[in-house]
Coordinates of C-alpha atoms in Angstrom, one line a residue:
M1 CA -47.0 73.1 -59.2
R2 CA -46.1 74.0 -62.7
P3 CA -46.7 71.5 -64.6
V4 CA -42.7 70.8 -65.5
R5 CA -40.9 68.2 -64.4
F6 CA -43.5 65.0 -66.6
S7 CA -42.9 61.7 -67.4
A8 CA -42.6 60.5 -70.8
V9 CA -46.0 59.6 -70.9
A10 CA -47.2 62.5 -68.5
T11 CA -44.8 64.7 -71.3
L12 CA -47.1 63.5 -74.0
A13 CA -50.6 63.8 -73.2
A14 CA -49.6 67.4 -71.7
V15 CA -48.4 68.1 -75.2
T16 CA -51.6 66.7 -76.6
A17 CA -53.7 68.5 -74.0
L18 CA -52.2 72.2 -75.1
T19 CA -52.1 72.3 -78.9
A20 CA -54.9 73.6 -78.2
V21 CA -54.2 76.1 -75.3
T22 CA -50.5 77.4 -76.4
G23 CA -50.2 75.8 -80.6
C24 CA -53.6 77.3 -82.3
A25 CA -53.9 81.0 -80.3
E26 CA -50.2 81.6 -81.3
K27 CA -49.3 80.0 -84.8
A28 CA -49.4 83.2 -85.3
D29 CA -45.7 85.4 -86.3
A30 CA -44.8 85.8 -82.8
G31 CA -43.3 89.7 -82.3
G32 CA -42.7 92.6 -83.6
D33 CA -39.5 94.4 -85.2
G34 CA -38.0 95.6 -81.7
A35 CA -38.7 92.3 -80.1
V36 CA -36.1 89.7 -79.3
K37 CA -36.6 86.6 -81.1
V38 CA -36.2 83.0 -78.9
I39 CA -36.3 80.0 -82.0
A40 CA -35.3 76.7 -78.6
T41 CA -35.0 73.9 -80.0
D42 CA -34.2 69.7 -78.6
T43 CA -30.7 71.4 -77.9
S44 CA -30.3 75.1 -78.4
C45 CA -31.5 78.0 -76.9
E46 CA -30.6 81.0 -79.9
V47 CA -31.8 84.9 -79.1
S48 CA -31.6 87.5 -81.3
K49 CA -31.0 90.2 -79.4
K50 CA -27.9 89.7 -76.3
T51 CA -28.3 93.5 -75.5
F52 CA -31.8 96.0 -75.1
P53 CA -32.9 98.3 -73.1
S54 CA -34.6 98.5 -70.3
G55 CA -38.4 99.0 -70.3
H56 CA -40.7 97.1 -71.3
L57 CA -39.6 93.3 -73.0
Q58 CA -40.4 91.4 -75.9
L59 CA -39.7 88.5 -76.3
A60 CA -40.8 86.3 -79.7
V61 CA -40.6 83.1 -78.8
E62 CA -40.8 79.8 -81.7
N63 CA -39.7 76.3 -81.0
K64 CA -38.3 74.2 -83.6
G65 CA -38.2 71.2 -81.7
S66 CA -39.6 68.4 -81.0
K67 CA -40.2 68.2 -77.8
V68 CA -42.5 70.9 -75.6
T69 CA -40.9 73.7 -74.0
E70 CA -40.9 76.5 -71.8
V71 CA -38.8 80.0 -72.1
Y72 CA -37.7 82.1 -68.4
V73 CA -36.7 85.8 -68.3
L74 CA -34.4 85.6 -65.0
Y75 CA -31.7 87.4 -62.0
P76 CA -28.9 85.9 -61.8
D77 CA -29.5 84.3 -58.4
D78 CA -32.5 82.3 -60.5
R79 CA -35.3 84.4 -59.5
I80 CA -38.3 84.4 -61.8
V81 CA -38.3 87.7 -64.0
T82 CA -41.0 86.1 -66.4
E83 CA -41.6 83.0 -67.9
R84 CA -44.1 80.8 -70.0
E85 CA -44.3 77.9 -69.7
N86 CA -45.6 74.7 -72.2
I87 CA -44.6 76.0 -75.3
G88 CA -45.2 73.1 -77.5
P89 CA -43.6 71.9 -80.6
G90 CA -43.8 74.4 -84.0
T91 CA -45.8 76.5 -81.5
K92 CA -44.7 80.7 -81.6
A93 CA -45.4 82.4 -78.2
N94 CA -45.6 86.6 -78.1
I95 CA -44.1 87.3 -73.9
T96 CA -44.6 91.3 -72.7
A97 CA -42.7 92.0 -69.5
E98 CA -41.3 95.0 -68.0
I99 CA -37.3 94.8 -66.7
K100 CA -35.1 96.9 -65.3
A101 CA -31.3 97.6 -66.5
G102 CA -28.8 94.9 -65.1
S103 CA -28.1 91.3 -66.0
Y104 CA -30.2 88.4 -67.0
E105 CA -30.2 84.6 -67.7
I106 CA -32.6 83.4 -70.9
A107 CA -33.4 79.2 -70.7
C108 CA -35.1 78.0 -72.3
K109 CA -35.9 74.6 -70.5
P110 CA -36.6 71.1 -73.4
G111 CA -38.7 68.3 -71.7
M112 CA -39.4 71.6 -69.2
K113 CA -37.0 69.3 -67.4
G114 CA -33.3 70.9 -65.0
D115 CA -31.7 74.0 -65.5
G116 CA -32.0 74.3 -68.5
I117 CA -30.1 76.2 -72.6
R118 CA -29.5 79.7 -71.1
Q119 CA -27.7 82.2 -73.0
K120 CA -26.2 85.3 -70.6
V121 CA -28.1 89.7 -71.9
E122 CA -28.6 92.4 -70.3
A123 CA -30.8 95.4 -70.1
T124 CA -29.6 98.9 -70.5
G125 CA -30.6 102.1 -69.6
G126 CA -32.2 103.5 -66.2
K127 CA -35.5 104.6 -66.9
A128 CA -38.2 103.5 -65.3
V129 CA -41.1 102.6 -67.2
K130 CA -43.6 105.1 -66.6
R131 CA -47.4 103.3 -64.9
A132 CA -50.7 104.4 -64.9
P133 CA -51.7 104.9 -61.7
E134 CA -54.3 102.6 -62.0
L135 CA -51.8 99.7 -62.7
D136 CA -49.1 101.4 -59.7
A137 CA -52.8 100.5 -57.1
A138 CA -53.0 97.2 -58.7
V139 CA -49.9 96.1 -57.6
A140 CA -50.3 97.4 -54.2
A141 CA -53.6 95.4 -54.2
Y142 CA -52.5 92.7 -55.8
R143 CA -49.1 92.4 -53.4
Q144 CA -52.1 92.5 -50.6
Y145 CA -53.9 89.7 -52.1
T146 CA -50.7 87.8 -52.6
L147 CA -49.8 88.0 -48.5
D148 CA -53.2 87.5 -47.7
Q149 CA -53.3 84.0 -48.8
A150 CA -50.1 83.9 -47.3
E151 CA -51.0 84.5 -43.7
E152 CA -54.1 82.7 -44.6
T153 CA -53.1 79.0 -45.9
L154 CA -50.1 79.1 -43.3
P155 CA -52.5 77.8 -39.9
K156 CA -54.9 75.8 -42.5
A157 CA -52.1 73.9 -43.2
K158 CA -50.7 73.1 -39.6
V159 CA -54.5 72.0 -39.4
F160 CA -53.6 70.0 -42.3
A161 CA -50.1 68.9 -40.3
D162 CA -50.9 68.6 -36.9
A163 CA -53.3 65.5 -38.2
V164 CA -50.8 64.4 -40.1
K165 CA -48.4 64.1 -36.3
A166 CA -52.0 63.1 -35.2
G167 CA -51.6 59.8 -37.0
D168 CA -55.2 60.8 -37.7
I169 CA -55.3 59.8 -41.1
E170 CA -58.8 61.1 -41.8
A171 CA -59.0 64.4 -40.8
A172 CA -55.8 64.9 -43.3
K173 CA -57.8 63.8 -45.7
K174 CA -60.1 65.9 -45.0
A175 CA -57.7 69.3 -44.1
Y176 CA -55.9 68.4 -47.2
A177 CA -57.1 70.5 -50.3
E178 CA -58.0 73.0 -48.1
S179 CA -54.5 74.0 -47.1
R180 CA -53.9 73.9 -50.5
I181 CA -55.6 76.5 -52.5
G182 CA -54.2 79.8 -51.2
W183 CA -51.7 78.2 -52.0
E184 CA -52.5 77.8 -55.9
R185 CA -54.2 81.5 -56.5
T186 CA -50.8 82.9 -55.8
E187 CA -48.3 80.4 -57.4
P188 CA -47.0 82.2 -60.4
V189 CA -45.4 84.8 -56.7
A190 CA -43.8 81.5 -55.1
E191 CA -43.0 79.7 -58.4
S192 CA -40.6 83.2 -58.1
F193 CA -38.6 82.5 -55.9
G194 CA -37.4 78.9 -57.2
D195 CA -36.4 77.4 -54.1
I196 CA -39.6 77.1 -52.3
D197 CA -41.9 75.2 -54.6
P198 CA -40.4 71.8 -55.3
K199 CA -39.5 72.1 -51.8
V200 CA -43.6 71.8 -51.7
D201 CA -45.0 71.4 -54.2
L202 CA -43.8 68.7 -56.3
R203 CA -44.9 65.5 -58.4
E204 CA -43.1 62.3 -58.1
D205 CA -42.7 62.8 -61.1
G206 CA -40.8 65.5 -61.1
L207 CA -37.4 64.4 -58.8
E208 CA -34.4 65.5 -61.3
E209 CA -31.7 62.8 -62.7
G210 CA -30.2 61.2 -58.7
Q211 CA -32.6 62.3 -56.8
D212 CA -34.2 59.9 -54.2
L213 CA -37.4 59.0 -53.4
E214 CA -37.3 59.1 -49.6
K215 CA -35.0 61.5 -48.7
D216 CA -35.6 64.5 -51.4
W217 CA -39.4 64.1 -52.4
T218 CA -41.0 66.7 -49.5
G219 CA -44.4 68.7 -49.3
W220 CA -47.4 68.3 -50.0
H221 CA -48.2 65.1 -53.2
R222 CA -45.1 63.2 -50.7
L223 CA -47.6 63.0 -47.5
E224 CA -50.8 62.6 -49.8
R225 CA -49.1 59.3 -51.7
S226 CA -48.9 58.6 -48.1
L227 CA -52.2 59.1 -47.4
W228 CA -54.0 57.1 -49.8
Q229 CA -52.5 55.1 -51.3
D230 CA -50.5 53.9 -48.5
K231 CA -53.2 54.3 -46.1
K232 CA -50.9 55.2 -42.9
I233 CA -48.6 57.7 -42.2
T234 CA -44.7 56.5 -41.2
A235 CA -43.2 58.5 -38.5
R236 CA -41.2 60.5 -41.5
D237 CA -44.2 60.8 -42.1
K238 CA -44.7 62.5 -39.6
E239 CA -41.1 65.0 -40.1
L240 CA -42.8 66.0 -43.2
A241 CA -45.9 67.2 -42.0
D242 CA -43.4 69.8 -39.9
L243 CA -40.6 71.0 -42.9
L244 CA -44.5 71.3 -44.8
I245 CA -44.9 73.9 -42.3
K246 CA -41.5 75.4 -42.1
D247 CA -40.9 76.0 -46.0
L248 CA -44.3 77.9 -45.6
T249 CA -43.6 79.7 -42.8
V250 CA -40.9 80.8 -45.1
W251 CA -42.8 82.0 -48.4
Q252 CA -45.0 83.4 -46.6
K253 CA -42.2 86.0 -45.3
K254 CA -41.3 86.1 -48.5
V255 CA -44.1 86.6 -50.3
G256 CA -43.8 90.9 -49.2
T257 CA -40.7 91.4 -51.5
A258 CA -41.9 89.7 -54.7
E259 CA -40.6 91.2 -57.8
I260 CA -44.0 92.1 -58.9
T261 CA -45.2 94.6 -61.5
P262 CA -48.6 94.6 -63.8
T263 CA -47.2 92.6 -67.1
S264 CA -45.8 89.4 -64.6
M265 CA -49.5 89.9 -63.6
A266 CA -50.8 89.2 -66.8
N267 CA -48.6 86.2 -67.3
G268 CA -49.5 84.8 -63.6
A269 CA -53.0 85.1 -65.1
K270 CA -51.9 82.8 -68.1
E271 CA -49.1 80.5 -66.0
L272 CA -52.5 79.9 -63.9
L273 CA -54.2 78.6 -66.5
D274 CA -51.1 76.1 -68.2
E275 CA -51.2 74.7 -64.4
V276 CA -55.4 73.7 -64.6
A277 CA -54.6 72.3 -68.6
T278 CA -51.4 70.6 -67.7
G279 CA -52.1 69.4 -63.9
K280 CA -56.0 69.3 -63.4
V281 CA -58.2 69.2 -65.5
T282 CA -55.8 65.8 -66.5
G283 CA -55.7 64.9 -63.5
E284 CA -51.9 64.4 -62.6
E285 CA -51.6 67.0 -59.4
E286 CA -53.9 65.0 -57.2
R287 CA -53.1 61.9 -59.0
Y288 CA -54.1 59.9 -55.1
S289 CA -56.6 62.7 -54.2
H290 CA -58.5 63.3 -56.8
T291 CA -58.9 66.7 -55.2
D292 CA -58.3 68.3 -58.4
L293 CA -61.1 70.5 -59.0
V294 CA -60.4 72.4 -55.6
D295 CA -57.1 73.5 -57.1
F296 CA -58.6 73.5 -60.3
K297 CA -61.2 76.3 -58.8
A298 CA -58.3 77.6 -56.8
N299 CA -56.1 79.1 -60.3
V300 CA -58.8 80.0 -61.9
E301 CA -59.5 82.6 -58.9
G302 CA -56.0 83.2 -58.2
A303 CA -56.3 84.2 -62.6
E304 CA -59.3 86.5 -62.1
K305 CA -58.0 88.3 -59.3
S306 CA -55.1 89.6 -61.8
Y307 CA -57.7 90.0 -64.6
E308 CA -59.8 92.3 -62.5
L309 CA -57.0 94.6 -61.2
L310 CA -55.0 95.1 -64.5
K311 CA -59.4 95.6 -65.9
P312 CA -59.4 99.2 -65.8
V313 CA -56.5 99.8 -68.1
A314 CA -57.1 97.1 -70.2
S315 CA -60.1 97.7 -71.0
R316 CA -59.4 101.3 -71.7
N317 CA -56.1 99.9 -74.2
E318 CA -58.4 96.6 -75.2
A319 CA -62.1 97.1 -74.8
A320 CA -62.4 94.0 -76.9
L321 CA -60.2 91.5 -74.9
T322 CA -61.7 92.4 -71.7
K323 CA -64.8 91.8 -72.8
E324 CA -64.5 88.5 -74.3
L325 CA -62.3 87.7 -70.8
D326 CA -65.0 88.4 -69.1
T327 CA -67.0 86.1 -71.1
R328 CA -64.6 83.5 -70.8
F329 CA -64.6 83.7 -67.1
A330 CA -68.4 83.5 -66.6
E331 CA -68.7 80.3 -68.8
L332 CA -65.0 79.3 -66.6
N333 CA -66.7 79.5 -63.8
T334 CA -70.2 78.0 -64.1
L335 CA -69.0 75.3 -65.8
L336 CA -66.7 73.9 -61.9
D337 CA -69.9 75.3 -60.3
K338 CA -71.3 72.2 -61.9
Y339 CA -68.3 69.8 -59.9
R340 CA -70.1 71.3 -56.3
A341 CA -73.7 71.7 -55.1
D342 CA -72.9 75.1 -52.4
K343 CA -71.5 77.7 -53.7
S344 CA -70.4 78.8 -50.4
T345 CA -67.8 75.5 -50.0
Y346 CA -64.8 73.8 -51.9
V347 CA -66.5 70.4 -51.8
F348 CA -65.7 69.4 -55.7
T349 CA -66.3 66.3 -57.0
S350 CA -63.6 63.7 -56.6
Y351 CA -62.5 63.9 -60.1
D352 CA -61.3 60.1 -60.6
K353 CA -65.7 60.3 -60.9
V354 CA -65.7 63.0 -63.5
G355 CA -66.0 61.1 -66.8
K356 CA -63.7 61.9 -70.8
A357 CA -67.1 63.7 -72.4
E358 CA -67.3 66.4 -69.3
R359 CA -63.2 66.0 -68.6
K360 CA -63.2 67.9 -72.4
E361 CA -66.0 70.0 -71.7
L362 CA -63.7 71.2 -69.2
S363 CA -61.2 71.3 -71.4
D364 CA -61.8 73.3 -73.7
G365 CA -63.5 76.0 -71.8
V366 CA -60.0 75.9 -70.7
N367 CA -59.0 76.0 -73.3
A368 CA -61.6 79.0 -74.7
L369 CA -60.1 81.5 -71.3
A370 CA -56.3 80.4 -71.8
E371 CA -55.9 82.4 -76.0
P372 CA -57.6 85.4 -74.8
L373 CA -56.1 86.3 -71.3
S374 CA -51.9 85.2 -72.9
K375 CA -52.7 88.8 -75.0
L376 CA -53.4 90.3 -71.6
A377 CA -50.4 91.5 -70.3
A378 CA -49.5 92.9 -73.8
A379 CA -52.9 95.1 -73.1
V380 CA -51.1 96.6 -70.2
A381 CA -47.6 97.5 -71.4
K382 CA -49.0 100.1 -74.1

């Protein structure tokens, strides 16, 4: 789940963990002369231009508030064009996105909650971005990858749901983490639809004000709590198991319609690293099952898939960047492999058994990869 809905304590922890991820790499002045500057505070979201040409959009974001924030470019129906999460107080971020002519909104979310503070903007002109043939091939291959992941997830999720409905706690526990792998690999695409992610992957502290814990909290993590904390399966849990499959089936059907561009692939890879930094390294994501390292690995695999598909063009434009990314991905994968006995399985050490020093080592590995990965979108857009 995108790490946007935090309790106050979790937010403070996330800001601390994110300093290296979003801060040091993006302290430099953001954007160039043609960039749309976005100034986010705790109470406002100012944009320097309300109208700009379609094509490659450059956003130069600066967070002048006291809270960690995120910035979205949204279609009128709230589908996501591009986003950058976890922009810490006093830091800057550059976002490169491919955008068609039309009406949009730029939204800032102080504290990473709610609908955000929005500005209506317009992309003018009708010229499509000219892409290298390799980029069109990358988009097609990634679209197929997301379809494959959704199709592979559904039967695994059904095994999990069937165990819940049968009242078999141990079988449900065994199936839980594996049922989430495909989702975690491609979560930025799922999040682009807006309503599916909170239905299937919401954490307890992600409920908005006024929502009811028992009525409105659905999905994997609601069942995770029942299995590991409550240690019982209720009639409501069995209903939620059916609802999970229903919602994942909608996701499977929608995946093929997702708006995918080379820059959204690159930005999505960075989002997956942010997912690791704010949910997996901190232990927030799988707080009951402690299966965080399974999600961690899946997030890294999804990010690496996007990178490998974009690498032919990125290496031509920024050879030094791809060399560094190759090294950082290899280092992080090697580090993760320390926590599983067999590389052919997804059986990882329970995260509650991973000590502070080891968590710091994992965090450092994520930070080392996240900084160059944030430059990938700009490299493929050259």
